[in-house]
Coordinates of C-alpha atoms and ligand atoms in Angstrom, one line a residue:
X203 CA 0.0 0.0 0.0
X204 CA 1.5 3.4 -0.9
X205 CA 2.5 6.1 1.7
X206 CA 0.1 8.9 1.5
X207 CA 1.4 12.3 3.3
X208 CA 0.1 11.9 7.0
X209 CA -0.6 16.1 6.5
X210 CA -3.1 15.2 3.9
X211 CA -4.5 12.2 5.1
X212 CA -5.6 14.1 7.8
X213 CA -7.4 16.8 6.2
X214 CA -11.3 16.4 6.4
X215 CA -13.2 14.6 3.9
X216 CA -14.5 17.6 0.7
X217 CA -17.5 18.0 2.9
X218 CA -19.8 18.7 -0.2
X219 CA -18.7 15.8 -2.1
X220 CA -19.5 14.4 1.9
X221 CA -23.2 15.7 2.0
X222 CA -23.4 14.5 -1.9
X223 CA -22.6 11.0 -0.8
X224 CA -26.1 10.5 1.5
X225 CA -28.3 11.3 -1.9
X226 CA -27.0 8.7 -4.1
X227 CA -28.9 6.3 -2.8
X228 CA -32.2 8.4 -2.0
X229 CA -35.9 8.0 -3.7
X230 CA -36.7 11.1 -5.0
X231 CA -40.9 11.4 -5.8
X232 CA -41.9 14.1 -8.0
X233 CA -43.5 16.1 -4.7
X234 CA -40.0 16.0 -2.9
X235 CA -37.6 17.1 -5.5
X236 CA -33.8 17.6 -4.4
X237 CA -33.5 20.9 -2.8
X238 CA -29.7 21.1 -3.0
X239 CA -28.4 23.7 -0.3
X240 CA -25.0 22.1 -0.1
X241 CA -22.7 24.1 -2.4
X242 CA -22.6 27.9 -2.7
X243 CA -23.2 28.0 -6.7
X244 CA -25.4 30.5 -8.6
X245 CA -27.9 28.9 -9.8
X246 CA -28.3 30.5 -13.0
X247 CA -25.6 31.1 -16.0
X248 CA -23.5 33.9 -16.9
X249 CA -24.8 36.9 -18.8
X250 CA -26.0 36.4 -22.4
X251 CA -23.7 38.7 -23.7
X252 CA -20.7 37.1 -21.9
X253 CA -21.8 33.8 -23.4
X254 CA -22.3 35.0 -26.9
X255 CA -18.4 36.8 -26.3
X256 CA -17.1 32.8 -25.3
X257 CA -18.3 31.6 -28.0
X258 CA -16.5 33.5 -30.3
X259 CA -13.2 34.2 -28.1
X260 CA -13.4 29.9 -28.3
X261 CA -12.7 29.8 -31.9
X262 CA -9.6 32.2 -31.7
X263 CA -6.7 30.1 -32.4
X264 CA -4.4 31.5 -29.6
X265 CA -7.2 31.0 -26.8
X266 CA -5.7 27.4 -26.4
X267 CA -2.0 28.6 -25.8
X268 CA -0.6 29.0 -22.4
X269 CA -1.5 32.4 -20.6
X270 CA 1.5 34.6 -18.8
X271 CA 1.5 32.7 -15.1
X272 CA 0.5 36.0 -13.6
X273 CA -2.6 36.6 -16.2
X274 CA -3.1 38.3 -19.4
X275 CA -2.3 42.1 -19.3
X276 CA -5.6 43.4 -20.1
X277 CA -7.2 41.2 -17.9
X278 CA -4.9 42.3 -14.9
X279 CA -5.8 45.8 -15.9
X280 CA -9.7 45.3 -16.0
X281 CA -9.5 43.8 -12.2
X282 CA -6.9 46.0 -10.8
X283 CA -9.8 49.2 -12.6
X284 CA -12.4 47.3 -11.2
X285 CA -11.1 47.0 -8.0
X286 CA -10.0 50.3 -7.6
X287 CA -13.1 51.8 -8.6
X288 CA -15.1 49.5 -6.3
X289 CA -13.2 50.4 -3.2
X290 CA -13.1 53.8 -3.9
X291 CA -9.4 53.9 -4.6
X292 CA -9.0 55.0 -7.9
X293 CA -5.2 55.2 -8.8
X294 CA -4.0 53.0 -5.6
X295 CA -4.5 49.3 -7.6
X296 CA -2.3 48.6 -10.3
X297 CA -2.5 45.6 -13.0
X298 CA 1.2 44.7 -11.8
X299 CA -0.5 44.0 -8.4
X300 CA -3.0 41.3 -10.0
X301 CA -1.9 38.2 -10.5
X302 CA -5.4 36.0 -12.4
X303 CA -5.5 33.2 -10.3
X304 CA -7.5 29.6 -11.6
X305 CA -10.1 30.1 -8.5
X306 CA -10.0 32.3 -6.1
X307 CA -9.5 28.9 -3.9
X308 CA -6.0 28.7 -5.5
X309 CA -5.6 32.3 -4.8
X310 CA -5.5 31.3 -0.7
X311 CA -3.3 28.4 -1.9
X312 CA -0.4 30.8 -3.7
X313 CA -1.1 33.7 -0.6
X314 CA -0.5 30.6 1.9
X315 CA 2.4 29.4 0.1
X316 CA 4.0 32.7 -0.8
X317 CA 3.2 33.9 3.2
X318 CA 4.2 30.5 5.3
X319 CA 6.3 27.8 5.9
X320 CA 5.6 24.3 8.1
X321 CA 5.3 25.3 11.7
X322 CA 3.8 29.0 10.9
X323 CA 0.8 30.3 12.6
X324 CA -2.6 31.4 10.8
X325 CA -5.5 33.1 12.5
X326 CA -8.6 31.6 11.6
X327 CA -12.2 32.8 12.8
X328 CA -14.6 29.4 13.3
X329 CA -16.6 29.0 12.1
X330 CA -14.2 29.2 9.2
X331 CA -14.4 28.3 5.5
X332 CA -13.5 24.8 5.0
X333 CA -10.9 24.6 2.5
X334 CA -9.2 27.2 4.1
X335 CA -8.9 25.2 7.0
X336 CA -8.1 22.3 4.8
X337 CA -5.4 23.3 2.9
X338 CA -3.1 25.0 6.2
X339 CA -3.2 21.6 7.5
X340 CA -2.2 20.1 4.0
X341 CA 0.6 22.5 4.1
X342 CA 1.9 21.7 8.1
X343 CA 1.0 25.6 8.9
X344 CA -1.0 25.9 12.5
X345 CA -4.6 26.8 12.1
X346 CA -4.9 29.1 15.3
X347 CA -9.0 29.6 15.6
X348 CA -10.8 32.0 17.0
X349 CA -14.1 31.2 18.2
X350 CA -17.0 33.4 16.7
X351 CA -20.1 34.1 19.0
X352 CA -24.1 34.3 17.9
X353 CA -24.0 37.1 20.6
X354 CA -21.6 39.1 18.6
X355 CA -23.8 38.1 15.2
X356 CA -20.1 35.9 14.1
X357 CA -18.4 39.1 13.6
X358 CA -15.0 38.9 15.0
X359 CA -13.8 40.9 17.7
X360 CA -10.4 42.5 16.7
X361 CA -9.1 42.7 20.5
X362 CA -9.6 38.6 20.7
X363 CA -7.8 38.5 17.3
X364 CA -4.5 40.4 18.4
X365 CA -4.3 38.2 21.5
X366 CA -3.7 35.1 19.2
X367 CA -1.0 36.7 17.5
X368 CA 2.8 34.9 18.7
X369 CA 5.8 35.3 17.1
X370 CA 5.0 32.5 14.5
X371 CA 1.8 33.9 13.6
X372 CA 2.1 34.9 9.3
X373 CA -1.5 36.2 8.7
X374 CA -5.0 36.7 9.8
X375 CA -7.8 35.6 7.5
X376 CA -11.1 37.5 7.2
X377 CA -13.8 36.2 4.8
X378 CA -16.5 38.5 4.2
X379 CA -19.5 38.3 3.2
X380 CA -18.6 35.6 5.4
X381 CA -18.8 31.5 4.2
X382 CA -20.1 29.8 6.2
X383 CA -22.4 32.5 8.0
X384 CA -23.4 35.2 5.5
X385 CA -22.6 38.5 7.9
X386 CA -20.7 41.2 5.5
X387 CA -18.4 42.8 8.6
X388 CA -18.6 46.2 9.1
X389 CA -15.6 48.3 7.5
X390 CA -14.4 49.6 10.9
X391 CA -13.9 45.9 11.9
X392 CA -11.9 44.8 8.6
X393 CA -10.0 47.9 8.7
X394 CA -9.1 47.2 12.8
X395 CA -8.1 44.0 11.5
X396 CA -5.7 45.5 9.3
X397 CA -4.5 47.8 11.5
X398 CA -3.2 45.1 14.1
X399 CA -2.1 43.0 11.0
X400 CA 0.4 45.9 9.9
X401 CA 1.3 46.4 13.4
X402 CA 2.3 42.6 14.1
X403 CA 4.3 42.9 10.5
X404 CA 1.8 40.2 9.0
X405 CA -0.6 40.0 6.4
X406 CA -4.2 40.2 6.1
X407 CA -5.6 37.9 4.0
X408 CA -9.2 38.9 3.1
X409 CA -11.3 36.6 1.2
X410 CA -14.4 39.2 -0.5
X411 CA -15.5 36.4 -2.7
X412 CA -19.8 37.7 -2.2
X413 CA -18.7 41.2 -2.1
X414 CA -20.9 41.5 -5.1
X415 CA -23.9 40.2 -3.4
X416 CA -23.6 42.9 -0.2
X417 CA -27.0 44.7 0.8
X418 CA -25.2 48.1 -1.0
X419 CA -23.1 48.8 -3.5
X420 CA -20.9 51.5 -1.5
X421 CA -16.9 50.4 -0.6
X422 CA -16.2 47.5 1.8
X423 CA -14.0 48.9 3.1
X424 CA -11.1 51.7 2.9
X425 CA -7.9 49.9 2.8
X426 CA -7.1 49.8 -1.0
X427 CA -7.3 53.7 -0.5
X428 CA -4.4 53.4 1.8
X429 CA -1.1 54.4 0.4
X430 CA 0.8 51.6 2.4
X431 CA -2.2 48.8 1.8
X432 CA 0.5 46.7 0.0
X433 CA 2.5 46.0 3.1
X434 CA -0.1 44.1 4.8
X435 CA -3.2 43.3 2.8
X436 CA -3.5 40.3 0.6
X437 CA -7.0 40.1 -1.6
X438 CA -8.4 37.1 -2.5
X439 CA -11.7 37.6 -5.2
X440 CA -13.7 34.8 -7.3
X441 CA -15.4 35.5 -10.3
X442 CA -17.6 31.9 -10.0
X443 CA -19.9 33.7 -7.9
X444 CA -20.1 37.4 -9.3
X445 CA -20.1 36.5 -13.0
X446 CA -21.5 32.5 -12.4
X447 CA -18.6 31.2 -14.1
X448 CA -17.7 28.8 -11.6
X449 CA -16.6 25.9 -13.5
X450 CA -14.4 27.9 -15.7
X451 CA -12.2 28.6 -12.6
X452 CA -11.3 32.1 -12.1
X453 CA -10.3 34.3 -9.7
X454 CA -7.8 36.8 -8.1
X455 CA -4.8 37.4 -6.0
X456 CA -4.0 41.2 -5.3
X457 CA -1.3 41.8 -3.4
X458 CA 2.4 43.2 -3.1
X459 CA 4.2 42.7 -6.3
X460 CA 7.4 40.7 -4.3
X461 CA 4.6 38.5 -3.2
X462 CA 3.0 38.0 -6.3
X463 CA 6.7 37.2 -7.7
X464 CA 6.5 34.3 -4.9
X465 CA 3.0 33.3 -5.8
X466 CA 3.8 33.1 -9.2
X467 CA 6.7 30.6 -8.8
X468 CA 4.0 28.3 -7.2
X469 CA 2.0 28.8 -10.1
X470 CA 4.2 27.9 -12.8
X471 CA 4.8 24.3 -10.9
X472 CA 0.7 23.6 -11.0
X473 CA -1.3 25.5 -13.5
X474 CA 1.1 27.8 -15.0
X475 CA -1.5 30.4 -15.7
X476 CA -5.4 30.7 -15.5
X477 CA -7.1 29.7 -18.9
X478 CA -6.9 31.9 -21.4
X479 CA -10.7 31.5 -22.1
X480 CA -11.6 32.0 -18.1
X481 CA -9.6 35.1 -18.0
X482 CA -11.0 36.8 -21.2
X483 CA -14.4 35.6 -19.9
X484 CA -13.5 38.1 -16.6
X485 CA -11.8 40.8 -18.7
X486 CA -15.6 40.9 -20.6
X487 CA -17.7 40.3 -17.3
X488 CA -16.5 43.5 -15.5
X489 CA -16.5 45.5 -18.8
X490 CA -20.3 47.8 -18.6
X491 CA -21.6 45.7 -21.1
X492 CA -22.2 43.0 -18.0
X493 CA -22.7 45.6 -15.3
X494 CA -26.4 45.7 -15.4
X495 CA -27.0 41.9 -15.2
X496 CA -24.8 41.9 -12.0
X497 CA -26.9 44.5 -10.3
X498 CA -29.6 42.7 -11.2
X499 CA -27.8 39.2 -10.2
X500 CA -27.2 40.9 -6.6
X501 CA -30.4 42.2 -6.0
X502 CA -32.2 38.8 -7.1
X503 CA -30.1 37.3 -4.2
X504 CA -30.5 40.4 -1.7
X505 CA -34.4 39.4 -2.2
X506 CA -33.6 35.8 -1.9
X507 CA -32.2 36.8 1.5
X508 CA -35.2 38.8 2.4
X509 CA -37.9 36.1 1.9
X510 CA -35.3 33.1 3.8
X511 CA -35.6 35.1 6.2
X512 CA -39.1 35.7 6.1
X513 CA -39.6 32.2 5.4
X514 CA -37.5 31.3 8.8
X515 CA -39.0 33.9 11.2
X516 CA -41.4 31.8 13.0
X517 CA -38.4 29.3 13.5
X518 CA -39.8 26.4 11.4
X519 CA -39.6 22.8 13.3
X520 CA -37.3 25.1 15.5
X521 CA -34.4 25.6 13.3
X522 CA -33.6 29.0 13.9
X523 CA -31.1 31.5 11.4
X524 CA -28.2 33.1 13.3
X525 CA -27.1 35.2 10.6
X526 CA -27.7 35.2 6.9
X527 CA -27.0 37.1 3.6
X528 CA -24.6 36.8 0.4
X529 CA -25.5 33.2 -0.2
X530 CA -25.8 32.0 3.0
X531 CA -27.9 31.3 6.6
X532 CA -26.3 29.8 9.1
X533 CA -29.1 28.0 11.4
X534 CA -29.3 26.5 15.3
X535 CA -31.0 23.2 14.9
X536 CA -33.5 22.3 17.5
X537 CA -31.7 18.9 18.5
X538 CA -29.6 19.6 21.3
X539 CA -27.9 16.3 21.7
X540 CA -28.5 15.1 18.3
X541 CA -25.1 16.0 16.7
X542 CA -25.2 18.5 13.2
X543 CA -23.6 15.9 10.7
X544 CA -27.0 13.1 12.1
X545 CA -29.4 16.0 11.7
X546 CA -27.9 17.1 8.2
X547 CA -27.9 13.6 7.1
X548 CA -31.3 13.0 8.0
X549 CA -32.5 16.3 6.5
X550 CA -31.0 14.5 3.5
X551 CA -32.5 11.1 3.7
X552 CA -35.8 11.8 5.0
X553 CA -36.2 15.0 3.2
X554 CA -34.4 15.5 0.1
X555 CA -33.0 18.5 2.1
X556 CA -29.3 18.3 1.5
X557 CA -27.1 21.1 3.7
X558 CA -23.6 21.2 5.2
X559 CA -23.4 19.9 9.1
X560 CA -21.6 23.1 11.2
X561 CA -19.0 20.4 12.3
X562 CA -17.6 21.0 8.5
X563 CA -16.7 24.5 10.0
X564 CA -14.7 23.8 12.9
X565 CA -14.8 23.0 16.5
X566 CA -18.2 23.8 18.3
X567 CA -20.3 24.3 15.6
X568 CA -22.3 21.1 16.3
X569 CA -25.5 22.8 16.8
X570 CA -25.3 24.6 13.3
X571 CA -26.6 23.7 9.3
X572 CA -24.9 26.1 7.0
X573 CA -28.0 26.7 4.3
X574 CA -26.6 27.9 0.8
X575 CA -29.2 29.9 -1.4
X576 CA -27.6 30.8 -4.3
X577 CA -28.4 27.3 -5.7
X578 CA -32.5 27.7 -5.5
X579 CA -34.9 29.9 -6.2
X580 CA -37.7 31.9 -4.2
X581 CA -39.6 28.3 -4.5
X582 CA -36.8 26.1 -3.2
X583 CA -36.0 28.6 -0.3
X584 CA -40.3 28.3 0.9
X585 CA -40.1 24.5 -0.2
X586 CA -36.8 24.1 2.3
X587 CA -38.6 25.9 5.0
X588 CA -41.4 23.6 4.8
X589 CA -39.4 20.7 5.2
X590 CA -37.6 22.1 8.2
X591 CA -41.1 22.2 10.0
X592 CA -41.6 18.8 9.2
X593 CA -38.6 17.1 10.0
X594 CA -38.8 15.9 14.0
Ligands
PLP167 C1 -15.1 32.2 0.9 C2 -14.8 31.4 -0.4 N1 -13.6 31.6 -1.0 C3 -13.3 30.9 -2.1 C4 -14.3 30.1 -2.7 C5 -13.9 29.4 -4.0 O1 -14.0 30.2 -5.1 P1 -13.5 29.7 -6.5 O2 -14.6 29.0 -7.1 O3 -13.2 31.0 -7.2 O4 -12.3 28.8 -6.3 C6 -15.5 30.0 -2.2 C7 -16.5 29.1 -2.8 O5 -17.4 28.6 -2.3 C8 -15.8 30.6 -1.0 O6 -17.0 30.5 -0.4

């Protein structure tokens, strides 16, 4: 039997594939459907217009050559613009501090790797996004968590963050909107963040994968208005969400050039560069041709978030939402002793109902269903509430 590296054997189980697993085998009648909450996917596809573009940009005869590791120039440009216009810091992004990145999930892999070394120190708010989570134990670097509370609606408390900090500790992660628990965090609290980040010396690693599917459309926060925003922050940004190209796999790394430079020698050893047809799929997607269809892709999900929680006001069969928005709600289930992973997978058996247990987040979150929207329409978020009530 081959050796597998004990640091990846260890890592958790893909816990979507995990909840996918208790469906195969399930009858589903014609009255019960599948409502598939598992997996934070839009359910819809990308623009017209950016589809009609694909189809032509797929019969170029250099869209099947290898791209420049770091991405395609105008594409850098069209991010670092849209970045800089969305954050209110027009002139402070450049395209040399974009690097086009094949998900935004490899983008945490190449900050991780271009940030840390085995025996290095992360702080993690829990619950926490999985793969994160995943991936610093793959790599030997210490996941140091820090416990989110309901009473503070899972927005972290910068204070409790700084008193995790030793002298190991590489970077802080932020994810907001947050996955697994939907809160956007207010701008002071990201920008406290970041002040005891560049303090400490370390990064900031923020993760604004749904910042396209906030309640508003004003900045998230200051810090790419900041003249000195490259010595501590590191941006992580999907476009599978924003532009619903999710299986084309793009995303973005901003950051430092000199980390880029590291990032980028990581690259060239896995995927050398993004696709060429993913990244001229983003270059098009935040040109004003698309921007109407995602304002209208944001508020669709704004209103999906409005009518879940609608839907879950009078706690139905006692599941209660802790926090929701972006794509998500993060809900107490009723069944104290019953542990989140038996509940989720009974939600799945006996109800076609399929969601990820809180134990997928980290320690404590036993009591917890993460709930992911963006998957369903109006009519699977009432159908889901239904089946809540009925499940016992
Ligand atoms: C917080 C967060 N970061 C990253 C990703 C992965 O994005 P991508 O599809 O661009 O790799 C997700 C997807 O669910 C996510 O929720």
């Amino acid at each position: 039997v081959l050796h597998v590296n004990p640091a990846v054997a260890g890592v958790v189980d893909p816990p979507v594939t995990a909840a996918k697993r208790w469906i195969e085998h399930a009858t589903m009648t014609p009255d019960t459907p599948l409502l598939d909450l598992s997996q934070a996917v839009p359910s819809y596809p990308p623009a017209p217009e950016l589809r009609a573009f694909l189809a032509e940009v797929v019969r170029r005869p250099d869209t099947s050559g290898y791209a420049p590791v770091a991405g395609l120039r105008h594409t850098r440009d069209a991010v670092a613009s849209h970045f800089a216009r969305a954050y209110g810091a027009i002139g402070q992004v450049h395209a040399d501090d974009v690097m086009i990145t094949t998900g935004c999930n490899q983008a945490f892999c190449l900050a991780v790797g271009a940030l840390c070394g085995p025996g290095d120190e992360v702080v993690l708010p829990t619950p926490y996004y999985f793969n994160h989570d995943m991936w610093l134990h793959a790599c030997r670097v210490g996941a140091v968590h820090l416990a989110l509370s309901a009473e503070h609606s899972m927005v972290p408390d910068p204070t409790a963050v700084e008193e995790l900090i030793t002298a190991r500790t590489r970077a802080i992660v932020l994810v907001t909107p947050n996955n697994p628990c939907g809160v956007t965090y207010p701008p002071e609290v990201i920008e406290a963040v970041f002040d005891i980040a560049r303090q400490h010396g370390i990064a900031l690693i923020l993760d604004e994968t749904y910042k396209d599917f906030r309640s508003t459309t004003d900045p998230p926060h200051g810090l790419f208005a900041r003249a000195g925003w490259r010595d501590t922050l590191v941006h992580l940004y999907s476009f599978s969400k924003m532009l619903s190209l999710a299986g084309y796999r793009a995303g973005s790394l901003v950051a430092a050039p000199h980390v880029l430079d590291a990032a980028a020698k990581l690259a060239d050893c896995e995927t050398i560069g993004a696709p060429r047809v993913s990244q001229e799929a983003v270059a098009f997607g935040l040109s004003a041709a698309v921007e109407p269809w995602v304002e209208d892709r944001r508020r669709a999900m704004c209103e999906r978030v409005e009518l879940l929680d609608r839907e879950m006001a009078a706690a139905p069969g006692g599941f209660e939402v802790v926090t929701s928005g972006a794509f998500f709600a993060y809900v107490r289930h009723p069944f104290g002793t019953e542990g989140a992973a038996a509940v989720a997978r009974r939600l799945a058996v006996e109800h076609n109902l399929l969601t990820i247990p809180g134990d997928a987040f980290g320690r404590g979150q036993d009591r917890y269903l993460r709930l992911a929207f963006g998957n369903v329409d109006g009519n699977g978020i009432s159908a889901a509430a239904e089946r809540l009530a009925s499940c016992h």
